Coordinates of C-alpha atoms in Angstrom, one line a residue:
X1 CA -13.3 -188.4 443.8
X2 CA -10.0 -187.1 442.6
X3 CA -9.8 -185.2 439.3
X4 CA -6.9 -185.6 436.9
X5 CA -5.9 -182.7 434.6
X6 CA -6.2 -183.5 431.0
X7 CA -3.3 -182.5 428.8
X8 CA -2.4 -182.9 425.2
X9 CA 0.0 -185.6 424.0
X10 CA -0.1 -188.0 426.9
X11 CA -2.9 -188.8 429.4
X12 CA -2.7 -190.3 432.9
X13 CA -4.7 -193.2 434.2
X14 CA -5.2 -195.2 437.3
X15 CA -7.2 -192.4 439.0
X16 CA -10.6 -191.0 438.3
X17 CA -11.2 -188.4 435.6
X18 CA -13.9 -185.9 436.1
X19 CA -15.4 -185.1 432.7
X20 CA -18.0 -182.4 432.2
X21 CA -19.8 -181.7 429.0
X22 CA -19.9 -178.0 427.9
X23 CA -23.5 -176.8 427.8
X24 CA -24.7 -174.7 424.9
X25 CA -26.7 -174.1 424.6
X26 CA -53.9 -177.8 394.3
X27 CA -57.1 -176.8 394.2
X28 CA -57.8 -173.8 396.3
X29 CA -61.4 -173.9 397.4
X30 CA -61.8 -170.1 397.0
X31 CA -59.6 -168.1 394.7
X32 CA -59.9 -164.4 394.9
X33 CA -58.0 -161.5 393.4
X34 CA -54.2 -161.7 393.5
X35 CA -53.0 -160.9 397.0
X36 CA -50.5 -158.2 397.6
X37 CA -46.8 -159.1 397.9
X38 CA -46.2 -160.9 401.2
X39 CA -44.5 -159.1 404.0
X40 CA -41.0 -160.4 404.9
X41 CA -41.0 -163.4 407.1
X42 CA -39.2 -163.5 410.4
X43 CA -35.4 -163.6 410.0
X44 CA -33.5 -166.7 410.7
X45 CA -32.5 -166.9 414.4
X46 CA -35.8 -165.4 415.6
X47 CA -37.8 -167.2 418.3
X48 CA -38.7 -170.6 417.0
X49 CA -42.4 -171.1 416.3
X50 CA -44.4 -173.6 418.2
X51 CA -47.4 -175.7 417.1
X52 CA -50.5 -173.5 417.2
X53 CA -48.7 -170.2 417.0
X54 CA -49.9 -167.6 414.5
X55 CA -48.1 -167.2 411.2
X56 CA -48.4 -164.9 408.2
X57 CA -48.9 -165.2 404.5
X58 CA -45.2 -164.9 403.9
X59 CA -44.7 -168.0 406.0
X60 CA -46.7 -170.2 403.7
X61 CA -43.6 -171.1 401.8
X62 CA -41.3 -171.8 404.8
X63 CA -40.9 -174.6 407.3
X64 CA -39.2 -175.0 410.7
X65 CA -38.0 -178.1 412.6
X66 CA -39.1 -178.7 416.2
X67 CA -37.8 -181.4 418.5
X68 CA -40.3 -184.0 419.6
X69 CA -38.1 -186.4 421.7
X70 CA -34.5 -186.8 422.7
X71 CA -32.4 -189.5 424.3
X72 CA -28.8 -189.1 425.4
X73 CA -26.7 -192.3 425.9
X74 CA -23.0 -192.7 426.6
X75 CA -21.4 -194.6 423.8
X76 CA -17.9 -196.2 423.4
X77 CA -16.6 -195.6 419.9
X78 CA -13.1 -197.2 420.3
X79 CA -12.0 -199.7 422.9
X80 CA -9.2 -202.1 423.9
X81 CA -8.8 -204.2 427.0
X82 CA -5.2 -203.6 428.2
X83 CA -3.2 -205.3 430.9
X84 CA -0.4 -203.3 432.6
X85 CA 2.2 -205.2 434.7
X86 CA 4.9 -204.0 437.0
X87 CA 7.7 -202.6 434.8
X88 CA 5.3 -201.7 431.9
X89 CA 3.8 -198.6 433.5
X90 CA 4.4 -195.2 431.9
X91 CA 3.2 -193.7 428.7
X92 CA 2.0 -196.2 426.1
X93 CA 0.3 -195.8 422.7
X94 CA -2.7 -198.2 422.5
X95 CA -4.3 -199.1 419.3
X96 CA -8.0 -199.5 420.0
X97 CA -10.7 -201.3 418.0
X98 CA -13.8 -199.5 416.6
X99 CA -16.8 -200.5 418.7
X100 CA -19.5 -198.2 417.5
X101 CA -19.7 -195.8 414.5
X102 CA -21.9 -192.8 415.0
X103 CA -22.9 -190.7 411.9
X104 CA -24.6 -187.4 412.2
X105 CA -27.9 -187.6 410.3
X106 CA -31.3 -185.9 410.0
X107 CA -33.9 -188.1 408.5
X108 CA -32.3 -190.3 405.8
X109 CA -29.7 -187.7 405.0
X110 CA -26.2 -187.8 406.5
X111 CA -25.0 -184.8 404.5
X112 CA -25.9 -181.8 406.7
X113 CA -25.8 -179.2 404.0
X114 CA -29.4 -177.9 404.2
X115 CA -30.6 -175.2 406.5
X116 CA -33.4 -177.3 407.9
X117 CA -31.1 -180.1 409.1
X118 CA -28.6 -177.6 410.6
X119 CA -31.5 -175.8 412.4
X120 CA -32.9 -179.1 413.7
X121 CA -29.5 -180.1 415.2
X122 CA -29.1 -176.6 416.7
X123 CA -32.4 -177.1 418.5
X124 CA -31.3 -180.5 419.6
X125 CA -28.2 -179.0 421.4
X126 CA -30.4 -176.5 423.1
X127 CA -32.9 -179.2 424.2
X128 CA -30.4 -181.5 425.8
X129 CA -28.1 -178.6 427.0
X130 CA -25.0 -180.1 425.3
X131 CA -22.7 -179.0 422.5
X132 CA -23.4 -181.4 419.7
X133 CA -22.1 -181.9 416.2
X134 CA -24.2 -179.8 413.7
X135 CA -22.4 -180.7 410.6
X136 CA -21.6 -183.8 408.5
X137 CA -19.4 -186.0 410.8
X138 CA -18.8 -189.6 411.8
X139 CA -16.7 -191.2 414.5
X140 CA -15.2 -193.6 412.0
X141 CA -12.9 -190.8 410.9
X142 CA -11.4 -190.5 414.4
X143 CA -7.9 -192.0 415.0
X144 CA -8.1 -195.2 417.0
X145 CA -4.8 -194.5 418.8
X146 CA -4.9 -193.5 422.5
X147 CA -1.7 -192.4 424.2
X148 CA -2.0 -192.7 427.9
X149 CA 0.3 -192.6 430.9
X150 CA -0.3 -195.7 433.1
X151 CA 1.0 -195.1 436.6
X152 CA -0.3 -198.3 438.3
X153 CA -0.4 -201.9 437.1
X154 CA -3.8 -203.5 436.5
X155 CA -6.5 -204.4 434.0
X156 CA -7.6 -201.4 432.0
X157 CA -10.2 -200.4 429.4
X158 CA -8.6 -197.9 427.1
X159 CA -11.4 -196.0 425.3
X160 CA -12.7 -193.2 423.2
X161 CA -16.3 -192.3 423.7
X162 CA -19.0 -189.7 423.4
X163 CA -22.6 -189.0 424.3
X164 CA -24.8 -190.1 421.5
X165 CA -27.9 -188.0 421.1
X166 CA -30.9 -189.4 419.2
X167 CA -34.6 -188.6 418.9
X168 CA -37.3 -187.5 416.6
X169 CA -38.2 -184.2 415.0
X170 CA -41.2 -182.7 413.4
X171 CA -41.8 -180.2 410.6
X172 CA -43.8 -177.0 411.3
X173 CA -45.6 -175.5 408.2
X174 CA -47.8 -172.5 408.0
X175 CA -51.3 -173.4 406.9
X176 CA -54.9 -172.2 407.3
X177 CA -56.9 -173.5 410.2
X178 CA -60.6 -173.1 411.0
X179 CA -61.3 -171.5 414.4
X180 CA -64.1 -172.5 416.8
X181 CA -66.2 -169.6 415.7
X182 CA -66.0 -170.7 412.0
X183 CA -63.4 -168.1 411.0
X184 CA -60.1 -168.9 409.5
X185 CA -56.6 -168.0 410.6
X186 CA -53.0 -169.0 409.6
X187 CA -51.3 -171.2 412.2
X188 CA -48.1 -173.2 412.5
X189 CA -49.1 -176.8 412.4
X190 CA -47.2 -180.1 412.2
X191 CA -46.8 -181.0 408.6
X192 CA -45.2 -183.9 406.7
X193 CA -41.5 -184.4 407.0
X194 CA -41.0 -185.8 410.5
X195 CA -38.2 -188.2 411.2
X196 CA -35.3 -189.2 413.4
X197 CA -32.0 -187.6 414.0
X198 CA -28.6 -188.7 415.4
X199 CA -25.7 -186.6 416.5
X200 CA -23.0 -186.7 419.3
X201 CA -20.9 -184.6 421.6
X202 CA -17.1 -184.1 421.4
X203 CA -15.2 -187.4 421.8
X204 CA -13.3 -188.0 425.1
X205 CA -10.6 -190.6 425.7
X206 CA -9.2 -192.3 428.7
X207 CA -8.4 -195.5 430.6
X208 CA -10.4 -197.0 433.4
X209 CA -9.9 -200.0 435.8
X210 CA -12.5 -202.3 437.3
X211 CA -11.9 -201.0 440.8
X212 CA -12.2 -197.3 439.9
X213 CA -15.3 -195.5 441.2
X214 CA -16.8 -193.7 438.2
X215 CA -19.9 -191.5 437.8
X216 CA -23.1 -193.4 436.9
X217 CA -24.2 -192.8 433.3
X218 CA -20.8 -191.4 432.2
X219 CA -18.8 -192.4 429.2
X220 CA -16.2 -193.8 431.6
X221 CA -18.8 -196.0 433.3
X222 CA -19.8 -197.3 429.8
X223 CA -16.2 -198.2 429.1
X224 CA -15.8 -199.9 432.5
X225 CA -18.8 -202.1 431.7
X226 CA -17.0 -203.4 428.6
X227 CA -14.2 -204.7 430.9
X228 CA -16.5 -207.5 432.1
X229 CA -15.3 -206.9 435.7
X230 CA -15.5 -209.9 438.0
X231 CA -14.6 -212.3 435.2
X232 CA -11.5 -214.5 435.3
X233 CA -10.0 -212.2 432.6
X234 CA -10.1 -209.3 435.0
X235 CA -8.6 -211.3 437.9
X236 CA -6.1 -213.6 436.3
X237 CA -2.4 -212.8 435.8
X238 CA -1.9 -211.7 432.3
X239 CA 1.1 -210.6 430.2
X240 CA 1.2 -206.9 429.4
X241 CA -0.7 -205.9 426.4
X242 CA -4.0 -206.4 424.7
X243 CA -6.8 -208.5 426.1
X244 CA -9.3 -210.4 424.0
X245 CA -12.8 -208.8 423.4
X246 CA -15.4 -209.5 426.1
X247 CA -18.9 -210.8 425.6
X248 CA -20.2 -207.3 426.2
X249 CA -18.1 -205.9 423.4
X250 CA -19.4 -208.5 421.0
X251 CA -23.0 -207.6 422.0
X252 CA -22.3 -203.9 421.4
X253 CA -20.9 -204.6 417.9
X254 CA -23.8 -206.8 417.0
X255 CA -26.2 -204.0 417.9
X256 CA -24.9 -201.7 415.3
X257 CA -27.7 -200.2 413.1
X258 CA -28.2 -201.4 409.6
X259 CA -28.1 -199.1 406.6
X260 CA -31.5 -197.6 405.5
X261 CA -33.4 -199.4 402.8
X262 CA -33.1 -198.0 399.3
X263 CA -36.0 -196.0 397.9
X264 CA -38.2 -198.1 395.6
X265 CA -38.0 -197.6 391.9
X266 CA -40.8 -195.5 390.4
X267 CA -43.4 -196.9 388.1
X268 CA -42.9 -196.3 384.4
X269 CA -46.0 -194.2 383.8
X270 CA -48.9 -193.0 385.9
X271 CA -52.5 -192.7 384.9
X272 CA -53.4 -189.2 386.2
X273 CA -56.8 -188.1 387.4
X274 CA -56.5 -184.3 386.8
X275 CA -59.0 -181.7 387.9
X276 CA -60.5 -179.5 385.2
X277 CA -59.4 -176.0 386.6
X278 CA -56.2 -174.6 385.1
X279 CA -53.9 -172.4 387.2
X280 CA -51.0 -170.1 387.0
X281 CA -48.5 -170.2 389.9
X282 CA -47.6 -166.5 390.1
X283 CA -45.2 -164.3 392.1
X284 CA -47.6 -162.2 394.2
X285 CA -48.2 -158.7 392.8
X286 CA -45.8 -159.4 389.9
X287 CA -46.3 -160.5 386.2
X288 CA -43.9 -163.5 386.3
X289 CA -45.1 -167.1 387.0
X290 CA -43.9 -170.7 386.8
X291 CA -43.1 -171.6 383.2
X292 CA -42.3 -175.2 382.3
X293 CA -39.3 -175.9 380.0
X294 CA -39.6 -176.9 376.3
X295 CA -36.3 -178.8 376.6
X296 CA -35.9 -181.8 378.8
X297 CA -32.5 -180.6 380.3
X298 CA -34.0 -177.2 381.3
X299 CA -35.9 -176.4 384.4
X300 CA -39.0 -174.5 385.6
X301 CA -38.4 -170.8 385.4
X302 CA -40.1 -167.5 386.2
X303 CA -41.6 -166.3 382.9
X304 CA -44.0 -163.6 381.8
X305 CA -47.4 -164.9 380.5
X306 CA -48.2 -163.9 376.9
X307 CA -49.8 -165.3 373.7
X308 CA -46.5 -167.0 373.1
X309 CA -46.4 -168.9 376.4
X310 CA -47.9 -172.0 374.6
X311 CA -49.6 -173.1 377.9
X312 CA -46.2 -173.6 379.5
X313 CA -47.4 -171.4 382.3
X314 CA -50.6 -173.4 382.8
X315 CA -50.8 -176.2 385.4
X316 CA -53.4 -178.7 386.5
X317 CA -53.5 -180.5 389.8
X318 CA -53.9 -184.3 389.5
X319 CA -54.5 -187.2 391.9
X320 CA -55.4 -184.7 394.5
X321 CA -55.9 -185.7 398.2
X322 CA -56.4 -183.6 401.3
X323 CA -55.2 -184.5 404.8
X324 CA -55.5 -182.2 407.8
X325 CA -56.3 -179.3 405.5
X326 CA -53.2 -179.8 403.4
X327 CA -53.6 -180.6 399.7
X328 CA -51.3 -183.2 398.1
X329 CA -51.2 -183.2 394.3
X330 CA -49.2 -183.9 391.2
X331 CA -48.6 -180.7 389.1
X332 CA -49.2 -181.5 385.4
X333 CA -48.1 -178.9 382.8
X334 CA -50.5 -178.3 379.9
X335 CA -47.7 -177.0 377.6
X336 CA -45.3 -179.9 377.6
X337 CA -47.4 -182.7 379.2
X338 CA -44.8 -183.4 381.9
X339 CA -45.1 -183.4 385.7
X340 CA -43.2 -181.1 388.0
X341 CA -40.4 -183.0 389.7
X342 CA -37.1 -182.8 391.6
X343 CA -34.5 -185.0 389.8
X344 CA -33.3 -187.5 392.4
X345 CA -29.5 -187.3 391.7
X346 CA -29.8 -183.5 392.3
X347 CA -32.3 -183.7 395.2
X348 CA -30.1 -181.4 397.4
X349 CA -30.4 -177.8 398.6
X350 CA -31.2 -175.4 395.8
X351 CA -31.9 -178.2 393.3
X352 CA -33.9 -176.9 390.3
X353 CA -37.5 -177.9 389.7
X354 CA -38.0 -179.6 386.4
X355 CA -40.6 -181.5 384.5
X356 CA -40.5 -185.2 383.5
X357 CA -42.8 -188.0 382.3
X358 CA -45.5 -188.5 384.9
X359 CA -44.9 -191.4 387.3
X360 CA -46.2 -192.5 390.7
X361 CA -43.2 -191.1 392.4
X362 CA -43.0 -189.0 395.6
X363 CA -40.5 -186.7 393.9
X364 CA -43.5 -185.6 391.7
X365 CA -45.9 -185.1 394.6
X366 CA -46.3 -181.7 396.3
X367 CA -48.0 -180.4 399.4
X368 CA -49.9 -177.2 399.0
X369 CA -50.3 -174.9 402.0
X370 CA -53.1 -172.3 401.6
X371 CA -54.0 -168.9 403.0
X372 CA -57.4 -168.2 404.4
X373 CA -60.4 -168.4 402.0
X374 CA -60.5 -165.4 399.7
X375 CA -56.8 -165.4 399.2
X376 CA -54.9 -167.3 396.5
X377 CA -51.6 -167.3 398.4
X378 CA -49.9 -170.7 398.7
X379 CA -46.7 -172.5 399.7
X380 CA -45.5 -175.6 397.8
X381 CA -43.5 -178.4 399.3
X382 CA -42.0 -181.5 397.7
X383 CA -43.2 -184.7 399.3
X384 CA -40.0 -186.7 399.0
X385 CA -37.4 -184.1 399.9
X386 CA -39.6 -182.1 402.3
X387 CA -38.2 -178.9 400.8
X388 CA -40.2 -175.8 399.9
X389 CA -40.2 -174.3 396.4
X390 CA -38.9 -170.8 395.9
X391 CA -36.5 -168.5 393.8
X392 CA -33.3 -166.7 394.6
X393 CA -34.3 -163.4 393.0
X394 CA -37.2 -162.0 391.0
X395 CA -36.1 -161.9 387.4
X396 CA -37.2 -163.2 384.0
X397 CA -35.6 -166.7 383.5
X398 CA -34.9 -167.3 387.2
X399 CA -35.1 -171.0 388.2
X400 CA -37.6 -172.3 390.7
X401 CA -35.5 -174.2 393.2
X402 CA -36.0 -176.2 396.4
X403 CA -34.9 -174.9 399.8
X404 CA -35.1 -177.1 402.8
X405 CA -36.5 -174.3 405.0
X406 CA -38.0 -172.2 402.3
X407 CA -37.0 -168.6 401.6
X408 CA -37.3 -166.6 404.8
X409 CA -37.8 -163.4 402.9
X410 CA -41.2 -164.5 401.7
X411 CA -40.2 -165.4 398.1
X412 CA -41.4 -169.0 398.6
X413 CA -45.0 -167.7 398.7
X414 CA -46.9 -167.8 395.4
X415 CA -50.4 -167.1 394.2
X416 CA -52.4 -170.0 392.7
X417 CA -54.6 -168.1 390.2
X418 CA -57.3 -169.7 388.1
X419 CA -57.0 -169.1 384.3

């Protein structure tokens, strides 16, 4: 196989191109005295945890992605059948047609602004040993013009393409697990928040003929398949210029994925089945705890507890279920009668936790990860967004916010203390 040097501006066709991808890599069953402040969690970039690995109290408020499956497929994003005759060889600018649009996404979100999503895509690149997009991107923003130097007459497929990488990911959360001897330990376990991802490698462009020998499974081979080689179109005399789309192209376009379904509208009001215990959600070893707002446009903040707290620092868990040792509950505030929630229009990284009228809505449902019995340490995760609750700094009036991966310094770990 002969390799052709790629150069900016114009490209040459009629011979093979060797393309290589660059490798890259809330009820707590036993509540004891307030635990000491958690030790700092492992810094970002440390060895990724695996299911079953040991974790620490500080990890209760964090989460990590792990890749469950991957698939790499060559994909043509822009294509045009092009006929070159004697006398029309040389450099030409070909306007291609969009065949496939690939958008980088993790779960239902195509805005890669959260640390969890970026971390997941980074692990994808390592898993498939390819350099992949790890930020918000779509092939629809790529120019559809390909400038190529044709040095032989013939029937060409002028293309832009990439390797589309798809698969599934899981979410690892720290939670207590009972051992075979009856004791308890903290382990990384698969929690809620699994989903699918899509990303792609750097786009390449070129031109290929039916008679060219191309590497199997390559982007070029995918482009050659769209030429419908062996058909009358490929063999017949044809004026120079564009060729009508083939049946294969029509099939490719028809296979485009549809947009995800919209989230259902929440019910107007929910009938809550609340447990009788009342709790404070405290910063370990510190006097501040979650305090609900009096005003609707305010958020949940760290506040000191006093006789003037008016029960705004008191929470009940309602509609509680337990799956795999993880509690799921609605957090109802005694002081303002609202339920903890993440407002959907602001359901992004660092969105503020608020309270609102209680509804049957996953934005108001939270998973609670617990330390071993005898400790009241917990981590809190929103069911809909998958983000962990935490705070930027320890200070009176500091908002409780959501962080897709939690706070790696341990400030997403709290104590659930009975009042």
